[in-house]
XYZ file of N, CA, C and O in Angstrom:
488
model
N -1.765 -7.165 17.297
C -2.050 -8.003 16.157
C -2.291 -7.111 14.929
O -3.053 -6.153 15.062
N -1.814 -7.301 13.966
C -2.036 -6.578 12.355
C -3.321 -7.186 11.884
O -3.595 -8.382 11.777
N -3.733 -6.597 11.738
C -5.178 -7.366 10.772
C -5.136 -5.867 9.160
O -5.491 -6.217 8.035
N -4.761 -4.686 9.376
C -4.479 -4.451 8.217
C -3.646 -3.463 8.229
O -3.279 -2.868 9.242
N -2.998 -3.036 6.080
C -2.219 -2.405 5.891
C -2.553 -1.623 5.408
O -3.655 -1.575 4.861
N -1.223 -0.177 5.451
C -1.465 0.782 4.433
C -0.133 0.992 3.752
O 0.782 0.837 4.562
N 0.235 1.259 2.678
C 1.154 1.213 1.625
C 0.960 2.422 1.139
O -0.065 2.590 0.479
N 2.135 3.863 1.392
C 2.054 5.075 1.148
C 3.057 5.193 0.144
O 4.272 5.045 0.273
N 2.152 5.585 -1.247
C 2.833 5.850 -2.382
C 2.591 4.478 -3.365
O 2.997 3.334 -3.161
N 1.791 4.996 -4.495
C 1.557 3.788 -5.178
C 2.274 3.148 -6.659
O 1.763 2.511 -7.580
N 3.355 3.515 -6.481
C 4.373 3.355 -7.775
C 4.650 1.887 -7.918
O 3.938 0.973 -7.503
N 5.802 1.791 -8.572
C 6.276 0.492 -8.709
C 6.129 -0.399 -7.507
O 5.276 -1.283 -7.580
N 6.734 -0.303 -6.582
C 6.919 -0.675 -5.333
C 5.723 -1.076 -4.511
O 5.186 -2.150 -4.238
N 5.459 0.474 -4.155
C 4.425 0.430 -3.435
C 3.094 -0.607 -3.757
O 2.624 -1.370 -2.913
N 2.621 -0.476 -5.078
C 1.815 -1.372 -5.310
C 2.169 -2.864 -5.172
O 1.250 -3.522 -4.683
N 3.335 -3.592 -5.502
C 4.256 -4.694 -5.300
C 3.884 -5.004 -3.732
O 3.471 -6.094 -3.338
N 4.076 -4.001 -3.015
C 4.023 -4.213 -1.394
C 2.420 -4.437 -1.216
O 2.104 -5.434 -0.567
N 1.444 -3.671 -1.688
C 0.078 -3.869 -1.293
C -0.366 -4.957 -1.539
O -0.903 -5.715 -0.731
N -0.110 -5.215 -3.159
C -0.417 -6.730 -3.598
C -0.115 -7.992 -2.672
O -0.840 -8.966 -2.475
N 1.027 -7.740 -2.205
C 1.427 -8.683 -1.227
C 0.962 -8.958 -0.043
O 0.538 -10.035 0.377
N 1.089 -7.565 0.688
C -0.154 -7.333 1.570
C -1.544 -8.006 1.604
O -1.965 -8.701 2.528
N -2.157 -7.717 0.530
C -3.386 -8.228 0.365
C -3.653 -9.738 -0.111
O -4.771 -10.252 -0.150
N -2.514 -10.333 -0.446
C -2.717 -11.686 -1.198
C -2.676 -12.327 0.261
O -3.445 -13.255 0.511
N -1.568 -11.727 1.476
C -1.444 -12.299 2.486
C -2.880 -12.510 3.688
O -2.909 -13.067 4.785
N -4.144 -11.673 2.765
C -4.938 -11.806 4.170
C -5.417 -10.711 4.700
O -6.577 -10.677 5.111
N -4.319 -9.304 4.793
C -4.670 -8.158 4.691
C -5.491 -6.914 4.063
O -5.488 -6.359 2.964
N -6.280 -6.714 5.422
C -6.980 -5.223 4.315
C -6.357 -4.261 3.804
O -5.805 -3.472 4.571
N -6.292 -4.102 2.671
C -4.798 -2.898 2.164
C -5.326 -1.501 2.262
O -6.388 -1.308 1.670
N -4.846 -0.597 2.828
C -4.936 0.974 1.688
C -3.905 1.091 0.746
O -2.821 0.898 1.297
N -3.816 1.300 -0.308
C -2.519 1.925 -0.567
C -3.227 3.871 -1.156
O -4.018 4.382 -1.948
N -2.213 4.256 -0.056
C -2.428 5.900 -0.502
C -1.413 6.621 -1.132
O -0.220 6.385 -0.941
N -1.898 7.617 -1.983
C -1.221 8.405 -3.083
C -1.627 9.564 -2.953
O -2.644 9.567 -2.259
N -1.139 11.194 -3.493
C -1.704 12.231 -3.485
C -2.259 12.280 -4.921
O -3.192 13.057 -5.121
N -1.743 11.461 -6.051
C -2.252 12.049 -7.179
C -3.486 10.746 -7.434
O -3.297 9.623 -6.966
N -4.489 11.026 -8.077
C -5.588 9.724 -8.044
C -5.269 9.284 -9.128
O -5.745 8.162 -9.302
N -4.466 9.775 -10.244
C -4.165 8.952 -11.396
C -3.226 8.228 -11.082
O -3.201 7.128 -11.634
N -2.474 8.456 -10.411
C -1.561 7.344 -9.467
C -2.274 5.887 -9.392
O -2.189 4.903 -10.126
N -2.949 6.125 -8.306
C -4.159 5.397 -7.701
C -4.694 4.209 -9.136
O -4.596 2.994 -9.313
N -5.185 5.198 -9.813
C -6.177 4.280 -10.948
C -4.839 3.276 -11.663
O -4.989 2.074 -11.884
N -3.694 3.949 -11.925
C -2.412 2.835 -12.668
C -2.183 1.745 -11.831
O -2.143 0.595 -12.267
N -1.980 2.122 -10.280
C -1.334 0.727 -9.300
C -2.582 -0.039 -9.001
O -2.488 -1.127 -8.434
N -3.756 0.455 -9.346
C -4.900 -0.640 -9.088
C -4.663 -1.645 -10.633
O -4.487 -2.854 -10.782
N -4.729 -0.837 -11.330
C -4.529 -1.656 -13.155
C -2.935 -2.157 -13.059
O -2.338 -2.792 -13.929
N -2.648 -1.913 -12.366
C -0.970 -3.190 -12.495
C -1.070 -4.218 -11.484
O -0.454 -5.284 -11.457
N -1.887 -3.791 -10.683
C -2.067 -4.904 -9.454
C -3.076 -5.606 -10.533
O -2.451 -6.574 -10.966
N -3.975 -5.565 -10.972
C -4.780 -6.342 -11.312
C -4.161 -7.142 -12.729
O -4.681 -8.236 -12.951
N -3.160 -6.707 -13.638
C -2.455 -7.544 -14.121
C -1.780 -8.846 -13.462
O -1.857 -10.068 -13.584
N -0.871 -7.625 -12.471
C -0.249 -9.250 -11.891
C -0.844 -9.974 -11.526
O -0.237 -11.034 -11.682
N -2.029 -10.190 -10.947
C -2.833 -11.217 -10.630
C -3.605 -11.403 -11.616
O -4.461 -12.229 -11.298
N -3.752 -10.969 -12.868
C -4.424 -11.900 -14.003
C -3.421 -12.941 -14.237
O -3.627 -14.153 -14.177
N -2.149 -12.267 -14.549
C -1.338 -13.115 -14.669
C -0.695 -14.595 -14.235
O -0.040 -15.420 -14.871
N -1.208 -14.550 -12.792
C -1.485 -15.786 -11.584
C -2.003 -16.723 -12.390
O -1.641 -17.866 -12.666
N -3.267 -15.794 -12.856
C -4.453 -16.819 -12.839
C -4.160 -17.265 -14.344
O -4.649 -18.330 -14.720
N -3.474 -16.593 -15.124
C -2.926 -17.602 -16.503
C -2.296 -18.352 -16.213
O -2.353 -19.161 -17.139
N -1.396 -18.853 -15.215
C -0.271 -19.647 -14.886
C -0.944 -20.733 -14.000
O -0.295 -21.754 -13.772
N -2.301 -20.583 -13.436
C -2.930 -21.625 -13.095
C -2.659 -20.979 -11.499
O -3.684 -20.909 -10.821
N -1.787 -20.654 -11.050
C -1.329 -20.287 -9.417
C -2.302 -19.380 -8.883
O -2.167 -19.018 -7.715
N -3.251 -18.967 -9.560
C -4.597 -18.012 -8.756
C -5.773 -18.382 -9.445
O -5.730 -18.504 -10.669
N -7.160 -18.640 -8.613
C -8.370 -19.028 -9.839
C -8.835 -17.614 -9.305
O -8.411 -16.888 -8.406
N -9.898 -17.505 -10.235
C -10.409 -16.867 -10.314
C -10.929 -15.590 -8.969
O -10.845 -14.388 -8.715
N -11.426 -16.747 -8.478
C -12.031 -16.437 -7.670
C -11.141 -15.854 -6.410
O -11.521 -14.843 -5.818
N -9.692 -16.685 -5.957
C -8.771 -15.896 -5.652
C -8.211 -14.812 -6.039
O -7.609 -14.089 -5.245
N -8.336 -14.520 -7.418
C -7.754 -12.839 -7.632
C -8.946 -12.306 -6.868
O -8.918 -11.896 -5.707
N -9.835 -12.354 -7.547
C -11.162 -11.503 -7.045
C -11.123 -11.024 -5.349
O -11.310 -9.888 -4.911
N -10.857 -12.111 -4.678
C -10.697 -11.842 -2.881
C -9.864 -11.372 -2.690
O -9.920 -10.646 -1.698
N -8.306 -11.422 -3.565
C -7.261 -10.474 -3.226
C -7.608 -8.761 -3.307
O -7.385 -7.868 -2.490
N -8.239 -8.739 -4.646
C -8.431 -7.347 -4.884
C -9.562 -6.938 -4.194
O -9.701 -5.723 -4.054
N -10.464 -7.735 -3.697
C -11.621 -6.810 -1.904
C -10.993 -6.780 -1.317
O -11.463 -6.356 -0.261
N -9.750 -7.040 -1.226
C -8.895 -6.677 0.272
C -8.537 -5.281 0.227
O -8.691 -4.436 1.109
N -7.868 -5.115 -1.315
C -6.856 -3.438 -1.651
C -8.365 -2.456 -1.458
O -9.564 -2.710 -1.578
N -7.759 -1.527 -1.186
C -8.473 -0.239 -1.284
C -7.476 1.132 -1.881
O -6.563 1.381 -1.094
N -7.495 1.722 -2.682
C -7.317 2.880 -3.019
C -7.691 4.671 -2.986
O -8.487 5.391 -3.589
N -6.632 4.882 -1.932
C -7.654 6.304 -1.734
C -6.364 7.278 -1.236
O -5.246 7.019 -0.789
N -7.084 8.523 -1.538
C -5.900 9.514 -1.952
C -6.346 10.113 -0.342
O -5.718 11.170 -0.276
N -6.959 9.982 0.699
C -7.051 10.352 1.707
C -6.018 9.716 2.814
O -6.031 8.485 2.814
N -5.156 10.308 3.725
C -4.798 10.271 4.579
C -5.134 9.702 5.588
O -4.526 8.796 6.158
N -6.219 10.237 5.909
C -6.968 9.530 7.119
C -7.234 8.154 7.107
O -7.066 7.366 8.038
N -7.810 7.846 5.586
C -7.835 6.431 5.458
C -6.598 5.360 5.278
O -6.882 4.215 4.926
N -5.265 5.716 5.510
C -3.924 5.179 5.582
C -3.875 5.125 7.311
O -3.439 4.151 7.924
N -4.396 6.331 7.943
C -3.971 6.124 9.152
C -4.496 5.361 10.058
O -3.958 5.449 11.162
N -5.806 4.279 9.917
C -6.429 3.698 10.527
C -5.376 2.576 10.438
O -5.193 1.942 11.477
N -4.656 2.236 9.347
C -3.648 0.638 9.331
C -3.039 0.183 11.059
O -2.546 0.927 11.906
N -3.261 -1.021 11.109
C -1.938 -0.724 11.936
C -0.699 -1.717 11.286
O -0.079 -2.758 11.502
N -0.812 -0.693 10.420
C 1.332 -1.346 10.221
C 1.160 -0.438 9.214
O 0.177 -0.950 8.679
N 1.416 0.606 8.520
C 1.990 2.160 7.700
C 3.318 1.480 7.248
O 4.161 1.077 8.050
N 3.466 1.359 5.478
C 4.720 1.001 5.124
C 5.022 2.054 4.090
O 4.340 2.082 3.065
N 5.917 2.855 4.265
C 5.996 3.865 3.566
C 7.104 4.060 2.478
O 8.266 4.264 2.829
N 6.683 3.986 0.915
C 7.551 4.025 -0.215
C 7.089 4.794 -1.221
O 6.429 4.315 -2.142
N 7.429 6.193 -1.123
C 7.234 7.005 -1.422
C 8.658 7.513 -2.298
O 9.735 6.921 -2.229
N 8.382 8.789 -3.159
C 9.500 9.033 -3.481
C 10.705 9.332 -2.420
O 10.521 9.814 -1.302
N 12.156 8.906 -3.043
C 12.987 9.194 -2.332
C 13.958 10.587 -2.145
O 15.070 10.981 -2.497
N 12.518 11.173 -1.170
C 13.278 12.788 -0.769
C 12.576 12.700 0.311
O 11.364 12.532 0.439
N 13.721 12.871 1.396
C 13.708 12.895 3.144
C 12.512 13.902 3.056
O 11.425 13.387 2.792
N 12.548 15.396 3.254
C 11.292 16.087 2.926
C 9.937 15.619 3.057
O 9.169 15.562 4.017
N 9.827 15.249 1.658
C 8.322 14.420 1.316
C 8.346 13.203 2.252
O 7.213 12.798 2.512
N 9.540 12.381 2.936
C 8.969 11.741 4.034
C 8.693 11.892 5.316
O 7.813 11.427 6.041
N 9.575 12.608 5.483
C 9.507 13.754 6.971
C 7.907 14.438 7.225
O 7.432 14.527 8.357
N 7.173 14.899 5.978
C 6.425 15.846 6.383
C 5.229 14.504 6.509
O 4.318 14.435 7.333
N 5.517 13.644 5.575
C 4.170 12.247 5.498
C 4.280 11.576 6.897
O 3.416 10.811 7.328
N 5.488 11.945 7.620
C 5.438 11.199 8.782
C 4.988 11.912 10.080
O 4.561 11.357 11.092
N 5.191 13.502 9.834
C 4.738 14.250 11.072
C 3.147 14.237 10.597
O 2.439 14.260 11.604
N 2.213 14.202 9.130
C 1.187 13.930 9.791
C 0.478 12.431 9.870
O -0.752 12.455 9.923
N 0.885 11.608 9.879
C 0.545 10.451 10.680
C 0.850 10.494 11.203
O 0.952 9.349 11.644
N 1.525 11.508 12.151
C 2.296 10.949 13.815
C 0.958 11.717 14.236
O 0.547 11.130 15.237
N 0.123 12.739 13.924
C -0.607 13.537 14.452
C -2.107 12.669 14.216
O -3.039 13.255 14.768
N -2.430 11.649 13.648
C -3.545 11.010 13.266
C -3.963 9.764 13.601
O -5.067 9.390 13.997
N -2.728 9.020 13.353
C -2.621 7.553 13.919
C -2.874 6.920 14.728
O -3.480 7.782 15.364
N -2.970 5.804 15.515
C -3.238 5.626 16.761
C -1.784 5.522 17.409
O -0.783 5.802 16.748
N -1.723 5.124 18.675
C -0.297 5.200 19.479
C 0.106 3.461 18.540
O 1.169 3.002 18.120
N -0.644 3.178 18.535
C 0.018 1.206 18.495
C 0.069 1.551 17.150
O 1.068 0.836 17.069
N -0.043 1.907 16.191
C 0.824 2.211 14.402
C 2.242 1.198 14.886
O 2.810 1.075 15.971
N 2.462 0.628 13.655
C 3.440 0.171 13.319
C 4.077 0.836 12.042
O 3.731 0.613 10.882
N 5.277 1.873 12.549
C 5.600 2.831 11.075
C 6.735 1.909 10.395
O 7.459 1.093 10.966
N 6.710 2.187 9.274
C 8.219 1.348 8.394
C 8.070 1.710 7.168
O 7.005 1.872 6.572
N 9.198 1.850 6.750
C 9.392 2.236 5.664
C 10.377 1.533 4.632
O 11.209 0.850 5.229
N 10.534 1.508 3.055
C 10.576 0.852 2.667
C 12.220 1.536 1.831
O 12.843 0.970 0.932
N 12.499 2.603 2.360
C 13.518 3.390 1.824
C 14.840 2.462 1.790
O 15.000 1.424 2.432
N 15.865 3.141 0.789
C 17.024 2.319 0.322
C 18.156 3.175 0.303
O 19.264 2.693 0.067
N 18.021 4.304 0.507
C 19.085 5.194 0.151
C 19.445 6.428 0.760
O 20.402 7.138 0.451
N 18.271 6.702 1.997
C 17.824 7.556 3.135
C 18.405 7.368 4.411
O 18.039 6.250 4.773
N 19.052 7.829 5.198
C 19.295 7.257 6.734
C 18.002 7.870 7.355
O 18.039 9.088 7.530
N 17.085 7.337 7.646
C 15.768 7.557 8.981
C 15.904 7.486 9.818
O 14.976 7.648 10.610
């Protein structure tokens, strides 16, 4: 059973995926190496869901529970507790290869890995 996510790499995307994640119910991480990363996809997540809530489709009080779900943190360890790891990161095999040998070394066996790549054969 999933009860939560982690969303590796917090760019365009990635944050898109957490938000979703988290609107769905889920406890999010989304992890990044840079923390200014971090501080932008928390402030765009929290647009789009102001934005909800101008359109009437989120009150208040629903953004608010979406965003206790996200968590933001530039630690590793705290991505690897998820069980379901969705990984959209930049697109260079490398930088995913090496993000994946260490969650293969941290994770639990039941991880659910996936990734969100478009242009990579994995």
């Amino acid at each position: 059973m999933i009860t939560s996510v982690a969303v590796l790499g917090s760019g365009l995307m990635g944050s898109g995926i957490a938000q979703t994640a988290a609107a769905a119910g889920f406890r999010t991480v989304v992890y990044d190496v840079v923390p200014l990363a971090l501080d932008k996809s928390l402030a765009a997540v929290a647009r789009s869901l102001a934005k909800f809530v101008e359109k009437g489709q989120y009150t208040v009080a629903q953004r608010d529970e979406v965003l206790s779900r996200l968590e933001f943190n530039p630690n590793l360890a705290a991505a690897a507790k998820a069980d379901l790891i969705i990984e959209a990161v930049t697109e260079d095999l490398a930088v995913k290869n090496e993000l994946w040998r260490s969650l293969d070394g941290i994770a639990p066996p039941s991880t659910i890995f996936a990734s969100n790549t478009s242009s990579l054969p994995i």
